[in-house]
Amino acid sequence: SSELFVSKRSDHKTTKEKNISLYHPAITMKSQLSIAAIILANFYSTVSGSHCNTLFTEFQRRQLAEFASEDPYTAADAGGEEKHVPFLTIDDSNTATIVVGNGDEEGGVWHPMVPSEDPNEVHWITHIMAVDQNNQTVAMSQLNADTDTYPSMTFQVPPGVTQLTPYSWCNIHGFWIGDTVVLDKVAADEGGAAADCAVSSFHPDTWPSLHADFSRLQNAVFLSDVPFDESNGQLYSETMGVLLPCLIKAIF
């Protein structure tokens, strides 16, 4: 499974131009329009006040920018090892649980949670989320990297929800989608709490891992071993020079 992703990322990083094409004037028109559409969706999500919908859109953007894929990965991309795939179940009390990996199956494996201050070592599922039949993110959890348990989240299904689709984000291997679970509408209306997907914070134990992951991304995406400072302002100018015309066309 890891070889599969190393191959994809290696192909995407054959040249400097390819690696930073989504932040560079050499970007293709198709990718420009795709990113503009995602930015537009992000804008409307922000205006509507939905923090979780905005984060979901950000994962879509990163999937395209970092993995050259407009869609989340599925079990078919797992190469027979489903440790990145989110699995959703709902019990009789309308409580939903999402786990990442199939460690409860014979021969299965849970996704590892590896906290580290080393950018080359840090590896964990940062977020788990659920989207309903209206493409609204109704539940999301930011996970602690420094834990002895497998990645999971539990929540009450909100009233009116007829189906849920689980998603997960791995800091190394990107955006993943699991199978949609269809609910009985009457049961969904009778029980559960109102959707409440608000801003939450990473546990302080995860902060060193977050810092390490930012350093990893800075190198992998922007080919820089150090954070940018004011001397890198030209990069921002070039980026906006490409994206803003596309965004204006998409809006008008």
Short mmCIF file of C-alpha atoms in Angstrom, two decimals:
data_model
loop_
_atom_site.label_atom_id
_atom_site.label_comp_id
_atom_site.label_asym_id
_atom_site.label_seq_id
_atom_site.Cartn_x
_atom_site.Cartn_y
_atom_site.Cartn_z
CA SER A 1 0.00 0.00 0.00
CA SER A 2 2.76 2.47 0.91
CA GLU A 3 4.55 1.68 -2.37
CA LEU A 4 1.41 2.63 -4.27
CA PHE A 5 1.40 6.12 -2.77
CA VAL A 6 5.15 6.61 -3.03
CA SER A 7 4.82 5.88 -6.74
CA LYS A 8 2.00 8.39 -7.19
CA ARG A 9 3.79 11.10 -5.26
CA SER A 10 7.06 10.41 -7.05
CA ASP A 11 5.38 10.80 -10.45
CA HIS A 12 3.89 14.06 -9.25
CA LYS A 13 7.34 15.31 -8.23
CA THR A 14 9.33 14.42 -11.35
CA THR A 15 10.30 18.08 -11.88
CA LYS A 16 10.09 21.22 -9.82
CA GLU A 17 7.48 22.58 -12.20
CA LYS A 18 5.23 19.55 -11.74
CA ASN A 19 5.60 19.58 -7.99
CA ILE A 20 4.51 23.19 -7.53
CA SER A 21 2.37 23.48 -10.68
CA LEU A 22 -0.74 24.26 -8.66
CA TYR A 23 1.02 27.27 -7.13
CA HIS A 24 2.82 28.43 -10.27
CA PRO A 25 2.01 30.15 -13.61
CA ALA A 26 2.77 26.89 -15.39
CA ILE A 27 -0.48 25.44 -13.99
CA THR A 28 -2.79 23.83 -16.58
CA MET A 29 -6.14 25.46 -17.42
CA LYS A 30 -8.09 22.40 -16.22
CA SER A 31 -6.37 22.53 -12.84
CA GLN A 32 -6.82 26.31 -12.66
CA LEU A 33 -10.57 25.96 -13.12
CA SER A 34 -10.75 23.05 -10.69
CA ILE A 35 -8.97 25.04 -7.99
CA ALA A 36 -11.08 28.12 -8.74
CA ALA A 37 -14.24 26.05 -8.29
CA ILE A 38 -12.95 24.68 -4.99
CA ILE A 39 -12.02 28.17 -3.78
CA LEU A 40 -15.50 29.36 -4.75
CA ALA A 41 -17.10 26.51 -2.83
CA ASN A 42 -14.84 27.33 0.10
CA PHE A 43 -15.98 30.95 -0.06
CA TYR A 44 -19.66 30.06 0.08
CA SER A 45 -19.05 27.56 2.89
CA THR A 46 -17.33 30.27 4.90
CA VAL A 47 -20.11 32.77 4.25
CA SER A 48 -22.69 30.23 5.43
CA GLY A 49 -20.76 29.94 8.69
CA SER A 50 -20.15 26.21 8.40
CA HIS A 51 -16.67 25.57 9.78
CA CYS A 52 -16.82 21.86 8.98
CA ASN A 53 -17.97 22.36 5.39
CA THR A 54 -15.06 24.76 4.92
CA LEU A 55 -12.60 22.21 6.27
CA PHE A 56 -14.11 19.53 4.03
CA THR A 57 -13.53 21.81 1.02
CA GLU A 58 -9.95 22.38 2.15
CA PHE A 59 -9.35 18.61 2.12
CA GLN A 60 -10.70 18.50 -1.44
CA ARG A 61 -8.29 21.27 -2.41
CA ARG A 62 -5.35 19.50 -0.82
CA GLN A 63 -6.26 16.19 -2.46
CA LEU A 64 -6.00 17.90 -5.84
CA ALA A 65 -2.95 20.01 -5.00
CA GLU A 66 -0.89 17.34 -3.24
CA PHE A 67 -2.05 14.14 -4.93
CA ALA A 68 -3.31 15.33 -8.34
CA SER A 69 -6.67 13.67 -7.66
CA GLU A 70 -10.03 15.43 -7.84
CA ASP A 71 -11.68 12.62 -5.85
CA PRO A 72 -11.02 11.00 -2.48
CA TYR A 73 -9.34 7.62 -2.53
CA THR A 74 -11.52 4.52 -2.11
CA ALA A 75 -10.99 0.94 -1.04
CA ALA A 76 -10.11 0.19 -4.67
CA ASP A 77 -7.03 2.40 -4.26
CA ALA A 78 -5.93 0.63 -1.09
CA GLY A 79 -4.05 -2.17 -2.79
CA GLY A 80 -5.71 -4.79 -0.61
CA GLU A 81 -4.79 -3.08 2.67
CA GLU A 82 -7.72 -1.01 3.91
CA LYS A 83 -6.05 0.76 6.81
CA HIS A 84 -6.94 4.18 5.36
CA VAL A 85 -10.59 3.40 4.56
CA PRO A 86 -13.23 4.81 6.95
CA PHE A 87 -16.00 2.40 7.96
CA LEU A 88 -19.31 3.67 9.35
CA THR A 89 -21.84 1.74 11.44
CA ILE A 90 -25.07 2.87 13.15
CA ASP A 91 -26.63 1.10 16.12
CA ASP A 92 -30.26 0.86 17.21
CA SER A 93 -30.00 4.03 19.28
CA ASN A 94 -29.01 6.03 16.19
CA THR A 95 -25.41 6.37 17.36
CA ALA A 96 -22.93 6.40 14.51
CA THR A 97 -19.34 5.21 14.79
CA ILE A 98 -16.59 5.66 12.21
CA VAL A 99 -13.32 3.74 12.46
CA VAL A 100 -10.37 4.02 10.07
CA GLY A 101 -9.09 0.62 9.01
CA ASN A 102 -10.50 -2.88 9.22
CA GLY A 103 -8.66 -4.12 12.27
CA ASP A 104 -11.79 -5.86 13.51
CA GLU A 105 -11.64 -8.25 10.54
CA GLU A 106 -9.39 -11.28 10.28
CA GLY A 107 -6.14 -10.18 8.68
CA GLY A 108 -7.23 -6.52 8.82
CA VAL A 109 -5.31 -3.58 10.24
CA TRP A 110 -6.13 -0.28 11.92
CA HIS A 111 -4.48 2.89 10.72
CA PRO A 112 -1.43 3.66 12.91
CA MET A 113 -1.23 6.80 15.03
CA VAL A 114 2.42 7.87 15.07
CA PRO A 115 3.17 11.13 16.90
CA SER A 116 6.59 12.62 16.25
CA GLU A 117 8.56 15.86 16.12
CA ASP A 118 10.35 14.43 13.08
CA PRO A 119 8.73 15.46 9.75
CA ASN A 120 9.87 12.15 8.28
CA GLU A 121 8.14 10.08 10.93
CA VAL A 122 4.86 11.80 11.89
CA HIS A 123 1.88 9.85 10.53
CA TRP A 124 -1.73 9.85 11.73
CA ILE A 125 -5.37 10.30 10.80
CA THR A 126 -5.89 14.00 11.53
CA HIS A 127 -9.65 14.18 10.84
CA ILE A 128 -12.69 11.94 10.53
CA MET A 129 -15.98 13.32 9.22
CA ALA A 130 -19.45 12.36 8.03
CA VAL A 131 -21.44 13.94 5.20
CA ASP A 132 -25.21 13.61 4.77
CA GLN A 133 -27.48 13.26 1.72
CA ASN A 134 -27.34 17.02 1.15
CA ASN A 135 -23.53 17.07 1.05
CA GLN A 136 -23.45 18.79 4.44
CA THR A 137 -20.76 17.85 6.93
CA VAL A 138 -22.77 16.90 10.01
CA ALA A 139 -19.95 15.57 12.20
CA MET A 140 -16.17 15.99 12.31
CA SER A 141 -13.44 15.08 14.78
CA GLN A 142 -9.83 16.27 15.00
CA LEU A 143 -7.80 13.37 16.34
CA ASN A 144 -4.96 13.28 18.83
CA ALA A 145 -1.83 11.80 17.24
CA ASP A 146 -0.46 10.79 20.64
CA THR A 147 -2.89 8.00 21.50
CA ASP A 148 -2.75 4.26 22.06
CA THR A 149 -6.12 3.63 20.38
CA TYR A 150 -7.10 3.28 16.74
CA PRO A 151 -8.65 6.31 14.95
CA SER A 152 -12.40 6.58 15.52
CA MET A 153 -15.25 8.96 16.24
CA THR A 154 -18.79 8.53 17.62
CA PHE A 155 -21.77 10.88 17.28
CA GLN A 156 -25.56 11.00 17.31
CA VAL A 157 -27.19 11.02 13.87
CA PRO A 158 -29.01 14.37 13.46
CA PRO A 159 -32.76 14.36 12.73
CA GLY A 160 -33.71 14.29 9.06
CA VAL A 161 -30.52 12.55 7.95
CA THR A 162 -31.29 9.72 5.52
CA GLN A 163 -27.75 8.68 4.62
CA LEU A 164 -24.20 9.20 5.81
CA THR A 165 -20.86 8.88 4.04
CA PRO A 166 -17.63 8.60 6.07
CA TYR A 167 -14.39 10.38 5.16
CA SER A 168 -10.93 10.49 6.68
CA TRP A 169 -7.76 12.50 6.15
CA CYS A 170 -4.30 10.98 6.58
CA ASN A 171 -1.50 13.53 6.87
CA ILE A 172 0.66 11.43 4.53
CA HIS A 173 -1.78 9.65 2.20
CA GLY A 174 -4.60 12.13 1.76
CA PHE A 175 -8.38 12.06 1.55
CA TRP A 176 -10.35 8.80 1.79
CA ILE A 177 -14.03 7.91 1.43
CA GLY A 178 -15.90 4.87 2.73
CA ASP A 179 -19.21 3.27 1.80
CA THR A 180 -22.39 5.30 2.20
CA VAL A 181 -24.82 3.97 4.80
CA VAL A 182 -28.53 4.53 4.12
CA LEU A 183 -30.77 5.08 7.16
CA ASP A 184 -34.45 4.58 7.64
CA LYS A 185 -35.81 8.14 7.40
CA VAL A 186 -38.43 7.69 10.13
CA ALA A 187 -35.80 6.42 12.54
CA ALA A 188 -33.51 9.32 11.67
CA ASP A 189 -36.30 11.84 12.34
CA GLU A 190 -37.27 10.30 15.67
CA GLY A 191 -33.88 10.26 17.32
CA GLY A 192 -30.54 11.93 17.43
CA ALA A 193 -29.28 15.40 18.21
CA ALA A 194 -29.25 18.44 15.96
CA ALA A 195 -26.24 18.71 13.70
CA ASP A 196 -23.49 20.62 15.50
CA CYS A 197 -20.25 20.75 13.57
CA ALA A 198 -18.33 23.60 15.15
CA VAL A 199 -14.74 24.68 15.59
CA SER A 200 -12.68 22.34 17.77
CA SER A 201 -9.04 22.21 18.74
CA PHE A 202 -6.29 19.64 18.55
CA HIS A 203 -5.18 18.25 21.87
CA PRO A 204 -1.98 19.96 23.10
CA ASP A 205 -0.21 16.59 22.96
CA THR A 206 -0.64 16.74 19.17
CA TRP A 207 0.90 20.20 18.70
CA PRO A 208 4.49 18.92 18.19
CA SER A 209 3.20 16.48 15.56
CA LEU A 210 1.30 19.29 13.83
CA HIS A 211 4.44 21.40 13.71
CA ALA A 212 6.39 18.49 12.25
CA ASP A 213 3.68 17.94 9.64
CA PHE A 214 3.76 21.61 8.60
CA SER A 215 7.50 21.27 8.07
CA ARG A 216 6.93 18.11 6.03
CA LEU A 217 4.34 19.87 3.85
CA GLN A 218 6.56 22.91 3.36
CA ASN A 219 9.21 20.63 1.89
CA ALA A 220 6.91 18.31 -0.07
CA VAL A 221 4.65 20.95 -1.61
CA PHE A 222 6.82 24.08 -1.78
CA LEU A 223 10.30 22.47 -1.96
CA SER A 224 11.50 24.53 0.99
CA ASP A 225 13.20 23.29 4.14
CA VAL A 226 12.28 26.47 6.03
CA PRO A 227 9.10 28.54 6.41
CA PHE A 228 8.58 31.41 3.99
CA ASP A 229 9.14 34.98 5.16
CA GLU A 230 8.56 38.41 3.65
CA SER A 231 11.29 37.84 1.07
CA ASN A 232 9.06 35.18 -0.52
CA GLY A 233 6.30 37.65 -1.38
CA GLN A 234 6.80 37.06 -5.11
CA LEU A 235 5.49 33.50 -4.75
CA TYR A 236 2.22 34.87 -3.39
CA SER A 237 1.98 37.38 -6.23
CA GLU A 238 2.49 34.70 -8.87
CA THR A 239 -0.09 32.43 -7.25
CA MET A 240 -2.79 35.07 -7.06
CA GLY A 241 -1.96 36.21 -10.58
CA VAL A 242 -3.00 32.79 -11.80
CA LEU A 243 -5.92 32.01 -9.51
CA LEU A 244 -7.77 35.32 -9.29
CA PRO A 245 -8.69 35.55 -13.02
CA CYS A 246 -10.01 31.98 -12.89
CA LEU A 247 -11.99 32.72 -9.73
CA ILE A 248 -13.52 35.86 -11.28
CA LYS A 249 -14.55 33.90 -14.37
CA ALA A 250 -16.05 31.17 -12.19
CA ILE A 251 -18.13 33.72 -10.24
CA PHE A 252 -19.28 35.84 -13.17
#
